[in-house]
Coordinates of C-alpha atoms in Angstrom, one line a residue:
Chain Q
M1 CA 0.0 0.0 0.0
L2 CA 2.8 2.4 1.0
E3 CA 4.6 1.6 -2.3
I4 CA 1.6 2.6 -4.3
L5 CA 1.3 5.8 -2.3
I6 CA 4.9 6.7 -2.9
N7 CA 4.8 5.7 -6.5
D8 CA 1.7 7.7 -7.1
W9 CA 3.4 10.7 -5.6
K10 CA 6.4 10.2 -7.8
R11 CA 4.2 10.0 -10.9
L12 CA 2.5 13.2 -10.0
L13 CA 5.8 14.9 -9.4
E14 CA 6.7 14.1 -12.9
E15 CA 4.0 16.5 -13.9
K16 CA 4.8 19.4 -11.6
Q17 CA 2.8 21.8 -13.8
Y18 CA -0.3 19.7 -13.4
L19 CA 0.1 19.4 -9.6
F20 CA 0.8 23.1 -9.3
V21 CA -2.2 24.2 -11.3
S22 CA -4.6 21.9 -9.5
M23 CA -3.4 23.0 -6.1
I24 CA -3.8 26.6 -7.1
L25 CA -7.3 26.0 -8.4
T26 CA -8.3 24.1 -5.3
I27 CA -7.1 27.0 -3.2
C28 CA -8.9 29.5 -5.4
S29 CA -12.2 27.7 -5.2
I30 CA -12.1 27.4 -1.4
V31 CA -10.9 31.0 -0.9
S32 CA -13.8 32.1 -3.1
A33 CA -16.2 29.9 -1.1
I34 CA -15.1 31.6 2.1
A35 CA -15.1 35.1 0.5
L36 CA -18.5 34.7 -1.1
T37 CA -20.0 33.6 2.2
N38 CA -18.5 36.4 4.2
M39 CA -19.6 39.0 1.8
T40 CA -23.1 38.0 1.1
E41 CA -26.0 39.8 2.7
T42 CA -29.1 37.8 2.8
K43 CA -31.5 40.6 3.1
G44 CA -34.5 41.3 0.8
N45 CA -34.1 44.1 -1.7
L46 CA -36.8 46.5 -2.3
A47 CA -36.9 49.3 -4.8
L48 CA -38.9 52.3 -3.5
V49 CA -40.1 54.5 -6.3
T50 CA -40.8 58.1 -5.3
Y51 CA -41.0 59.9 -8.7
G52 CA -39.2 62.7 -7.0
D53 CA -41.9 63.5 -4.5
V54 CA -40.4 65.2 -1.4
N55 CA -42.9 63.9 1.2
V56 CA -42.7 60.4 -0.1
T57 CA -38.9 60.5 0.0
K58 CA -39.0 61.6 3.6
S59 CA -41.1 58.7 4.7
A60 CA -39.1 56.3 2.6
K61 CA -35.9 57.5 4.4
Q62 CA -37.4 56.2 7.6
L63 CA -38.0 52.8 6.2
E64 CA -34.4 52.7 5.1
K65 CA -33.1 52.2 8.7
N66 CA -34.7 48.7 9.2
P67 CA -32.4 45.7 9.6
Y68 CA -34.3 43.3 7.4
F69 CA -34.6 44.9 4.0
N70 CA -32.2 46.8 1.8
I71 CA -34.1 49.7 0.5
S72 CA -33.1 51.6 -2.6
I73 CA -34.9 54.8 -3.1
L74 CA -35.3 55.5 -6.8
V75 CA -36.8 58.3 -8.8
S76 CA -38.1 56.1 -11.6
P77 CA -38.9 52.4 -11.6
P78 CA -36.1 50.0 -12.3
L79 CA -35.8 47.9 -15.4
K80 CA -37.7 44.6 -15.6
S81 CA -34.5 42.7 -16.4
D82 CA -33.2 43.8 -12.9
L83 CA -36.2 42.1 -11.4
V84 CA -35.6 39.0 -13.4
Q85 CA -32.0 38.9 -12.3
N86 CA -33.1 39.1 -8.7
R87 CA -31.6 42.6 -8.2
Y88 CA -34.8 43.7 -6.5
D89 CA -37.4 41.4 -4.9
A90 CA -40.2 43.9 -5.5
I91 CA -40.9 47.4 -6.7
V92 CA -42.9 49.5 -4.2
T93 CA -44.6 52.6 -5.3
M94 CA -45.7 54.9 -2.5
T95 CA -48.5 57.5 -2.6
E96 CA -48.8 60.6 -0.4
E97 CA -51.6 59.1 1.6
G98 CA -49.2 56.4 2.8
T99 CA -50.6 53.5 0.7
Y100 CA -48.3 51.1 -1.1
K101 CA -48.4 49.4 -4.4
I102 CA -46.2 46.3 -4.6
E103 CA -45.2 44.9 -8.0
S104 CA -43.2 41.7 -8.0
I105 CA -42.4 38.7 -10.2
K106 CA -41.8 36.6 -7.1
S107 CA -44.2 34.3 -5.3
D108 CA -47.3 35.6 -3.5
E109 CA -45.8 34.4 -0.2
L110 CA -42.9 36.9 -0.5
T111 CA -45.3 39.7 -1.6
S112 CA -47.4 39.1 1.6
V113 CA -44.2 39.2 3.7
I114 CA -43.3 42.5 2.1
K115 CA -46.8 43.9 2.7
E116 CA -46.6 42.9 6.3
F117 CA -43.3 44.7 6.6
L118 CA -44.5 47.9 5.0
E119 CA -47.5 48.1 7.2
N120 CA -45.6 47.6 10.4
P121 CA -42.0 48.4 9.8
L122 CA -41.2 48.6 13.5
S123 CA -42.6 45.4 14.8
F124 CA -41.7 43.3 11.8
V125 CA -39.6 40.2 12.6
P126 CA -39.0 37.8 9.7
N127 CA -39.2 34.1 10.0
S128 CA -35.5 33.0 9.7
D129 CA -35.7 29.3 10.6
N130 CA -34.5 28.3 7.1
E131 CA -31.6 30.6 7.0
R132 CA -28.2 29.0 6.9
K133 CA -25.2 30.1 8.9
I134 CA -21.7 30.8 7.7
G135 CA -20.2 27.4 8.2
T136 CA -22.9 25.6 6.4
N137 CA -22.6 28.0 3.5
I138 CA -18.9 27.5 3.2
I139 CA -19.2 23.8 3.3
G140 CA -22.0 24.0 0.7
Y141 CA -19.9 26.0 -1.7
M142 CA -16.8 23.8 -1.1
M143 CA -18.7 20.5 -1.5
M144 CA -19.0 20.5 -5.3
F145 CA -15.4 21.4 -5.8
L146 CA -14.1 18.8 -3.3
L147 CA -16.2 16.0 -5.0
L148 CA -15.1 17.1 -8.4
Q149 CA -11.5 16.8 -7.4
G150 CA -12.1 13.2 -6.5
V151 CA -13.0 12.5 -10.1
L152 CA -10.1 14.5 -11.4
Y153 CA -7.4 13.0 -9.2
A154 CA -8.6 9.4 -9.9
R155 CA -6.7 9.9 -13.2
L156 CA -3.8 7.8 -12.0
F157 CA -6.0 4.8 -11.5
A158 CA -7.8 5.5 -14.8
D159 CA -4.4 5.8 -16.5
D160 CA -3.4 2.4 -15.1
K161 CA -6.5 0.9 -16.7
E162 CA -6.3 2.8 -20.0
K163 CA -2.6 1.9 -20.6
H164 CA -3.1 -1.7 -19.3
M165 CA -0.6 -1.1 -16.6
I166 CA -3.0 -2.6 -14.1
E167 CA -2.7 -6.1 -15.6
R168 CA 1.1 -6.0 -15.0
V169 CA 0.6 -4.8 -11.4
F170 CA -1.6 -7.7 -10.6
M171 CA 0.8 -10.2 -12.1
S172 CA 3.4 -8.8 -9.6
P173 CA 3.3 -9.8 -5.9
I174 CA 1.6 -6.6 -4.9
A175 CA -1.5 -7.3 -2.8
F176 CA -4.7 -6.4 -4.6
R177 CA -6.3 -4.7 -1.6
G178 CA -3.2 -2.7 -1.0
Y179 CA -3.2 -1.5 -4.6
L180 CA -6.7 -0.1 -4.5
L181 CA -6.4 1.2 -0.9
G182 CA -3.2 2.9 -1.8
H183 CA -4.8 4.8 -4.7
A184 CA -7.8 5.7 -2.5
L185 CA -5.6 7.0 0.3
F186 CA -3.6 9.0 -2.2
I187 CA -6.6 10.7 -3.7
C188 CA -8.1 11.3 -0.3
L189 CA -5.0 13.0 0.9
L190 CA -4.7 15.1 -2.2
I191 CA -8.2 16.4 -1.7
F192 CA -7.9 16.8 2.0
I193 CA -4.6 18.4 2.7
P194 CA -4.9 21.6 0.5
S195 CA -8.5 22.3 1.5
I196 CA -7.9 21.9 5.2
S197 CA -4.8 24.1 5.1
V198 CA -6.8 26.9 3.4
I199 CA -9.4 26.6 6.2
I200 CA -6.6 26.7 8.9
V201 CA -5.0 29.7 7.3
A202 CA -8.4 31.5 7.2
K203 CA -8.9 30.6 10.9
L204 CA -5.5 32.0 11.8
L205 CA -6.2 35.2 9.8
G206 CA -9.3 35.7 11.9
I207 CA -11.8 35.2 9.2
K208 CA -15.2 34.0 10.3
I209 CA -15.6 30.4 9.3
G210 CA -18.5 29.4 11.6
L211 CA -17.7 25.9 12.7
S212 CA -14.8 24.8 14.8
L213 CA -11.6 23.5 13.2
V214 CA -12.2 20.0 14.5
A215 CA -15.6 19.9 12.9
Y216 CA -14.0 21.1 9.6
V217 CA -11.4 18.3 9.7
G218 CA -14.2 15.7 10.2
L219 CA -16.5 17.2 7.5
I220 CA -13.8 17.7 4.9
A221 CA -12.4 14.2 5.6
T222 CA -15.9 12.7 5.1
L223 CA -16.3 14.6 1.8
S224 CA -12.9 13.5 0.5
I225 CA -13.7 9.9 1.4
L226 CA -17.0 10.1 -0.4
G227 CA -15.5 11.8 -3.4
T228 CA -12.7 9.2 -3.6
A229 CA -15.0 6.2 -3.2
F230 CA -17.4 7.5 -5.8
S231 CA -14.7 8.3 -8.4
L232 CA -13.0 4.9 -7.9
M233 CA -16.3 3.1 -8.4
L234 CA -17.0 5.1 -11.5
N235 CA -13.6 4.4 -12.9
S236 CA -13.8 0.7 -12.2
F237 CA -16.7 0.5 -14.6
F238 CA -15.1 2.3 -17.5
C239 CA -11.8 1.6 -19.3
I240 CA -11.7 5.0 -20.9
A241 CA -10.7 7.9 -18.6
D242 CA -12.7 10.5 -20.5
T243 CA -16.0 8.8 -20.2
A244 CA -15.6 8.3 -16.5
N245 CA -14.4 11.8 -16.1
M246 CA -17.3 13.4 -18.0
L247 CA -20.0 11.2 -16.5
G248 CA -18.6 11.8 -13.0
T249 CA -18.5 15.6 -13.5
S250 CA -22.0 15.8 -14.7
I251 CA -23.4 13.5 -12.0
I252 CA -21.6 15.5 -9.3
L253 CA -22.8 18.8 -10.7
L254 CA -26.4 17.8 -11.0
S255 CA -26.6 16.0 -7.7
S256 CA -24.9 18.8 -5.8
I257 CA -27.2 21.4 -7.2
L258 CA -30.2 19.2 -6.5
A259 CA -29.1 18.6 -3.0
G260 CA -29.1 22.4 -2.5
S261 CA -25.5 22.8 -1.8
F262 CA -25.5 26.4 -3.0
Y263 CA -29.0 27.4 -2.3
S264 CA -31.6 25.4 -0.5
F265 CA -34.6 25.0 -2.8
S266 CA -36.6 22.3 -1.1
K267 CA -39.6 22.7 1.2
D268 CA -40.0 20.2 3.9
K269 CA -42.4 17.3 4.0
T270 CA -43.0 16.9 0.3
V271 CA -42.4 13.5 -1.3
F272 CA -39.8 15.0 -3.5
D273 CA -37.8 16.3 -0.5
K274 CA -37.8 12.8 1.0
L275 CA -36.6 11.4 -2.3
L276 CA -33.7 13.9 -2.3
H277 CA -32.4 12.3 0.8
I278 CA -31.1 9.5 -1.3
L279 CA -28.4 11.9 -2.4
P280 CA -25.6 11.9 0.2
Q281 CA -25.0 15.6 -0.3
K282 CA -28.5 16.4 0.9
D283 CA -28.0 14.4 4.1
F284 CA -24.6 16.0 4.5
M285 CA -26.0 19.6 4.3
D286 CA -28.7 18.8 6.8
F287 CA -26.2 17.3 9.1
V288 CA -23.9 20.4 8.9
N289 CA -26.8 22.8 9.3
A290 CA -27.9 21.0 12.5
L291 CA -24.3 20.8 13.7
E292 CA -23.8 24.5 13.4
K293 CA -27.1 25.5 14.9
G294 CA -26.6 22.9 17.7
T295 CA -29.8 21.0 17.0
L296 CA -28.3 17.6 16.3
T297 CA -30.8 14.8 16.7
S298 CA -30.1 11.1 16.6
G299 CA -32.0 11.0 13.3
L300 CA -29.5 13.4 11.7
I301 CA -26.6 11.3 13.0
W302 CA -28.1 8.4 11.1
H303 CA -28.0 10.5 8.0
F304 CA -24.3 11.0 8.6
I305 CA -23.8 7.3 9.1
Y306 CA -25.6 6.8 5.8
I307 CA -23.0 8.8 4.0
V308 CA -20.2 6.8 5.6
I309 CA -22.0 3.5 4.7
L310 CA -22.5 4.8 1.1
S311 CA -18.8 5.6 0.8
I312 CA -17.9 2.1 2.0
T313 CA -20.3 0.6 -0.4
F314 CA -18.9 2.6 -3.3
F315 CA -15.4 1.4 -2.4
V316 CA -16.4 -2.2 -2.0
V317 CA -18.2 -2.2 -5.4
A318 CA -15.0 -0.7 -7.0
M319 CA -13.0 -3.4 -5.3
F320 CA -15.2 -6.3 -6.5
K321 CA -15.5 -4.9 -10.0
T322 CA -11.8 -4.5 -10.4
R323 CA -11.0 -7.9 -8.9
K324 CA -13.5 -9.5 -11.2
D325 CA -12.0 -7.8 -14.2
Y326 CA -8.3 -8.1 -13.5
V327 CA -7.3 -10.6 -10.9
Y328 CA -6.8 -14.1 -12.2
H329 CA -9.1 -16.8 -10.8
K330 CA -8.9 -20.5 -11.1
Chain L
M1 CA -9.4 24.9 -47.3
R2 CA -10.3 21.6 -48.7
N3 CA -8.1 19.8 -46.1
L4 CA -9.9 21.7 -43.4
Y5 CA -13.2 20.7 -44.7
L6 CA -12.3 17.0 -45.0
I7 CA -10.7 16.8 -41.6
S8 CA -13.6 18.7 -39.9
K9 CA -16.0 16.3 -41.5
E10 CA -14.3 13.3 -40.1
D11 CA -14.0 15.0 -36.7
L12 CA -17.7 15.8 -36.7
K13 CA -18.5 12.2 -37.5
N14 CA -16.3 11.1 -34.6
L15 CA -18.1 13.5 -32.2
I16 CA -21.5 12.4 -33.3
K17 CA -20.7 8.7 -32.9
N18 CA -19.8 9.1 -29.2
P19 CA -23.0 8.6 -27.1
M20 CA -21.4 10.3 -24.1
W21 CA -20.8 13.6 -25.9
L22 CA -24.3 13.5 -27.4
F23 CA -25.7 13.1 -23.9
Y24 CA -23.5 15.9 -22.6
G25 CA -24.6 18.2 -25.4
T26 CA -28.3 17.6 -25.7
L27 CA -29.7 15.9 -22.6
F28 CA -27.5 17.4 -19.9
P29 CA -28.5 21.1 -20.4
I30 CA -32.2 20.1 -20.6
L31 CA -31.9 18.1 -17.4
L32 CA -30.2 21.0 -15.7
V33 CA -32.9 23.5 -16.7
V34 CA -35.7 21.1 -15.8
I35 CA -34.2 20.3 -12.4
L36 CA -33.3 23.8 -11.4
G37 CA -36.4 25.3 -12.8
F38 CA -38.5 22.8 -10.9
L39 CA -36.7 23.4 -7.7
G40 CA -36.8 27.2 -8.0
K41 CA -40.4 27.3 -9.1
D42 CA -41.7 28.3 -5.6
S43 CA -39.7 31.5 -5.4
Y44 CA -41.1 32.8 -8.7
G45 CA -44.5 33.9 -9.6
N46 CA -46.6 33.3 -12.7
E47 CA -45.5 36.2 -14.9
V48 CA -41.9 35.3 -15.1
T49 CA -41.2 31.7 -14.1
S50 CA -38.1 30.1 -12.9
Y51 CA -37.8 28.4 -16.3
D52 CA -37.5 31.8 -17.9
Y53 CA -34.5 32.6 -15.7
Y54 CA -32.8 29.2 -15.8
G55 CA -33.6 28.6 -19.4
I56 CA -31.4 31.5 -20.4
T57 CA -28.6 31.2 -17.7
L58 CA -28.2 27.5 -18.0
I59 CA -27.9 27.5 -21.7
I60 CA -25.1 30.1 -21.3
Y61 CA -23.6 27.8 -18.7
S62 CA -23.7 24.8 -21.0
I63 CA -22.3 26.8 -23.9
L64 CA -19.4 27.8 -21.7
M65 CA -18.9 24.2 -20.7
S66 CA -18.6 23.1 -24.3
G67 CA -14.9 23.7 -24.0
M68 CA -14.7 20.3 -22.4
T69 CA -16.1 18.7 -25.6
S70 CA -13.5 20.4 -27.8
A71 CA -10.7 19.5 -25.5
N72 CA -11.8 15.9 -25.7
A73 CA -12.2 16.1 -29.4
F74 CA -8.7 17.3 -29.7
M75 CA -6.7 15.0 -27.5
E76 CA -8.9 11.8 -27.3
V77 CA -6.9 8.6 -27.4
T78 CA -8.4 7.4 -30.6
I79 CA -7.8 10.7 -32.3
R80 CA -4.1 11.0 -31.5
K81 CA -2.9 8.7 -34.2
P82 CA -4.9 10.2 -37.0
N83 CA -3.5 13.6 -35.8
M84 CA 0.0 12.2 -36.2
R85 CA -0.7 11.1 -39.7
I86 CA -1.9 14.6 -40.6
I87 CA 1.3 16.1 -39.5
Y88 CA 3.3 13.9 -41.9
A89 CA 0.9 14.6 -44.7
P90 CA 1.7 17.5 -47.0
G91 CA -0.2 20.7 -46.2
N92 CA -0.7 23.1 -43.4
S93 CA -0.6 21.6 -39.9
N94 CA -2.7 24.4 -38.5
V95 CA -5.7 22.5 -39.8
I96 CA -5.3 20.1 -36.9
Y97 CA -6.5 22.5 -34.3
L98 CA -8.7 24.6 -36.6
S99 CA -10.6 21.5 -37.7
K100 CA -11.2 20.5 -34.1
I101 CA -12.5 24.0 -33.3
L102 CA -14.7 24.0 -36.3
S103 CA -16.2 20.6 -35.9
S104 CA -16.8 20.9 -32.2
F105 CA -18.4 24.3 -32.8
I106 CA -20.8 22.8 -35.3
F107 CA -21.5 19.9 -33.0
C108 CA -22.0 21.9 -29.8
F109 CA -24.0 24.7 -31.4
G110 CA -26.2 22.2 -33.1
C111 CA -26.9 20.4 -29.8
H112 CA -27.5 23.6 -28.0
L113 CA -29.8 24.9 -30.7
F114 CA -31.8 21.8 -30.3
D115 CA -31.9 22.4 -26.6
M116 CA -33.1 25.9 -27.0
I117 CA -35.9 25.0 -29.4
F118 CA -36.9 22.2 -27.2
L119 CA -37.0 24.3 -24.0
Y120 CA -38.8 27.1 -25.8
L121 CA -41.5 24.8 -27.0
V122 CA -41.9 22.9 -23.8
F123 CA -41.6 25.6 -21.1
D124 CA -42.7 28.6 -23.2
I125 CA -39.6 30.6 -22.2
G126 CA -40.0 34.3 -22.8
L127 CA -37.8 35.3 -25.7
H128 CA -37.2 38.5 -27.6
A129 CA -34.6 39.7 -30.0
V130 CA -33.9 36.2 -31.1
P131 CA -31.4 37.0 -33.9
Q132 CA -29.3 39.1 -31.6
I133 CA -29.3 36.4 -28.9
L134 CA -28.4 33.7 -31.4
I135 CA -25.4 35.8 -32.6
L136 CA -24.3 36.4 -29.1
L137 CA -24.6 32.7 -28.1
G138 CA -23.0 31.6 -31.3
L139 CA -19.9 33.8 -30.7
T140 CA -19.7 32.6 -27.1
E141 CA -19.8 29.0 -28.3
L142 CA -17.0 29.7 -30.7
F143 CA -15.0 31.3 -27.9
S144 CA -15.5 28.5 -25.4
V145 CA -14.7 25.8 -28.0
A146 CA -11.5 27.6 -28.9
L147 CA -10.7 28.0 -25.2
G148 CA -10.9 24.3 -24.8
V149 CA -8.5 23.7 -27.7
M150 CA -6.2 26.5 -26.3
C151 CA -6.0 24.8 -22.9
C152 CA -5.0 21.5 -24.7
C153 CA -2.3 23.4 -26.7
I154 CA -0.9 25.0 -23.6
F155 CA -1.0 22.1 -21.2
K156 CA -0.4 19.3 -23.7
T157 CA -2.6 16.8 -21.8
E158 CA -6.3 16.5 -22.0
A159 CA -6.8 15.5 -18.4
M160 CA -5.2 18.7 -17.2
A161 CA -7.1 20.8 -19.8
N162 CA -10.4 19.3 -18.6
Q163 CA -9.6 19.8 -14.9
I164 CA -8.7 23.4 -15.4
L165 CA -11.6 24.2 -17.6
S166 CA -14.2 22.6 -15.3
I167 CA -13.0 24.4 -12.2
V168 CA -12.5 27.8 -13.9
I169 CA -15.8 27.7 -15.7
N170 CA -17.7 26.6 -12.6
L171 CA -16.1 29.5 -10.7
L172 CA -17.0 31.9 -13.4
A173 CA -20.5 30.5 -13.5
I174 CA -21.0 30.8 -9.8
F175 CA -19.7 34.4 -9.7
G176 CA -21.7 35.3 -12.8
G177 CA -24.9 34.1 -11.2
L178 CA -25.5 31.3 -13.7
L179 CA -26.5 28.7 -11.2
F180 CA -28.2 31.0 -8.7
S181 CA -28.6 34.7 -8.8
L182 CA -26.1 36.8 -6.9
D183 CA -27.6 40.2 -7.6
G184 CA -29.6 40.3 -4.4
Y185 CA -26.7 39.5 -2.1
G186 CA -25.5 43.0 -1.4
E187 CA -23.3 45.7 -3.0
V188 CA -19.9 44.0 -2.8
V189 CA -21.0 40.7 -4.3
R190 CA -22.8 42.5 -7.0
G191 CA -19.6 44.3 -7.9
I192 CA -17.6 41.1 -7.9
S193 CA -20.1 39.3 -10.2
Y194 CA -19.4 41.8 -12.9
L195 CA -15.8 40.5 -13.0
S196 CA -17.1 37.3 -14.5
P197 CA -17.8 37.5 -18.3
A198 CA -20.7 35.1 -17.7
K199 CA -22.4 38.0 -15.9
W200 CA -22.1 40.3 -19.0
L201 CA -23.7 37.6 -21.1
V202 CA -26.6 37.2 -18.7
K203 CA -27.1 40.9 -18.3
T204 CA -27.0 41.5 -22.1
S205 CA -29.5 38.7 -22.8
F206 CA -31.9 39.7 -20.1
S207 CA -31.9 43.4 -21.0
M208 CA -32.6 42.5 -24.6
I209 CA -35.4 40.1 -23.7
Y210 CA -37.2 42.1 -21.0
D211 CA -36.4 45.8 -21.7
N212 CA -35.6 45.9 -25.4
D213 CA -32.3 47.5 -24.3
F214 CA -29.5 46.9 -26.8
S215 CA -26.9 49.1 -25.2
W216 CA -25.0 46.1 -23.8
F217 CA -25.2 44.1 -27.0
F218 CA -22.3 45.7 -29.0
P219 CA -19.8 46.1 -26.2
T220 CA -20.3 42.4 -25.2
L221 CA -20.1 41.3 -28.8
I222 CA -16.8 43.2 -29.3
G223 CA -15.5 41.9 -26.0
I224 CA -16.2 38.3 -27.0
S225 CA -14.8 38.8 -30.5
L226 CA -11.6 40.2 -29.1
A227 CA -11.3 37.4 -26.6
T228 CA -11.9 34.8 -29.3
T229 CA -9.2 36.4 -31.5
V230 CA -6.7 36.3 -28.5
V231 CA -7.6 32.7 -27.9
F232 CA -7.0 31.9 -31.6
I233 CA -3.6 33.7 -31.6
I234 CA -2.6 31.8 -28.4
C235 CA -3.5 28.5 -30.1
K236 CA -1.4 29.5 -33.1
I237 CA 1.6 30.3 -30.9
T238 CA 1.5 27.4 -28.5
F239 CA 0.5 24.6 -31.0
R240 CA 3.5 22.5 -31.8
K241 CA 3.4 19.7 -34.3
E242 CA 5.7 17.6 -32.0
D243 CA 3.0 17.3 -29.4
C244 CA 0.9 15.2 -31.7
I245 CA 3.5 12.5 -32.0
C246 CA 2.7 9.5 -30.0

């Protein structure tokens, strides 16, 4: 196993450019995940249209001080494309008598929340149960990139298969389990070490990262194991590296978006939401969310265990498939 | 010219024959739009639906992603030996990368046109200024396809080109608000999102569709054309015949 690990490292060092660029890109994606999370404001955006009326502007100024909505006071209504691009959630037109007209392309639910706010700006408190905290957001943004790296670093294993090196390896006295475990460990470490170092540096620099370092170590390790096991399984089914690569990339992209790693779409208690829990990313996000808010239940711990079991299953499938294909049986 | 035509024709055949790439070109964008549109349906009303938003942004996303297809078409294992034969044949060796760009452009743009027509018919996506949008998307397609080939020329291996492309494009897409809109997330993030060229494309398309505003159209067009020219020049400089020998 150790030989494979060292050998993989030597092979990668042969392509320093490759190693260098992938490390830089990993670091870039994680830095941008942290930066994006720290800079976002999750307030609603309202456009107050005054048409230059002095009285209206005065009362609009009072609304501006509230902590829940970003209010832009405009003289003329904004463009519709701004609404479509989510720049404003709604356009509010005020009349001198103090009545409001709300125009929005968003759901009726949001319109009624805005109405509630405009009627009682002082006593308004939004319902923020669904809001995520910083740590969950950082993990959410990182997740897709970490899983994608699993597919990309599995290249050495794919190379072995594509160039028929693997048959020679199995003719040699190297143990089969050691061979696959070595590759797995190597990919895992390649994903884990750069990403955790970025997090540690961020912590040392005093940037808010939400969760504790120990939690990050555990979570990133879980993600790297999941990514590694998945990519090894995928590669064990295909002999051509590109096919596995492209399929893996699209599966990870789709499932991460579906699981709401960037942006939580789902509403609770629908059948669809329950089905989504098949995706490990969804369980993972729920687990991290609960961990950060301190509302862990035993049910959520089972979700976490499901991820671990799934990773092990992926790895076992990869092992059996490879053994069936390449190891000589009587 | 005749060489270019002949080689491109063969490359195109090779692209069409691979089921994986057909899936990636046609089904994958549709799946993305359907899934994200379905998930985001609740936060939009009836007038402008989530399909209207994601139908545009995700087509731009898949167009940017087509660099992966051209990178594969250039350096795929089965295509390396034919490439080597072309170097030894009399004629200009520039046709090797030019034909890959041309054939993957035709392939990807064909696939994406199919996607657009399908999505337009099924989800009734609001459209306006169709010729301008097609010109814009066509040029973007050419740019991203050439970018894929450029990465292959610079890094010499397909795996690395793919890795870099997929991470860079995903970063650009996230910052450009292609997967979810960033415009509502405060002043700073809004400023950053304009750093991503994807954002300009989205902005241009939406202002043309919803406001009949063409002021962004020509600057974006010129920007993309310049970028495409630069990419072609870099291809020309970094492409070496020796890399095709295997």
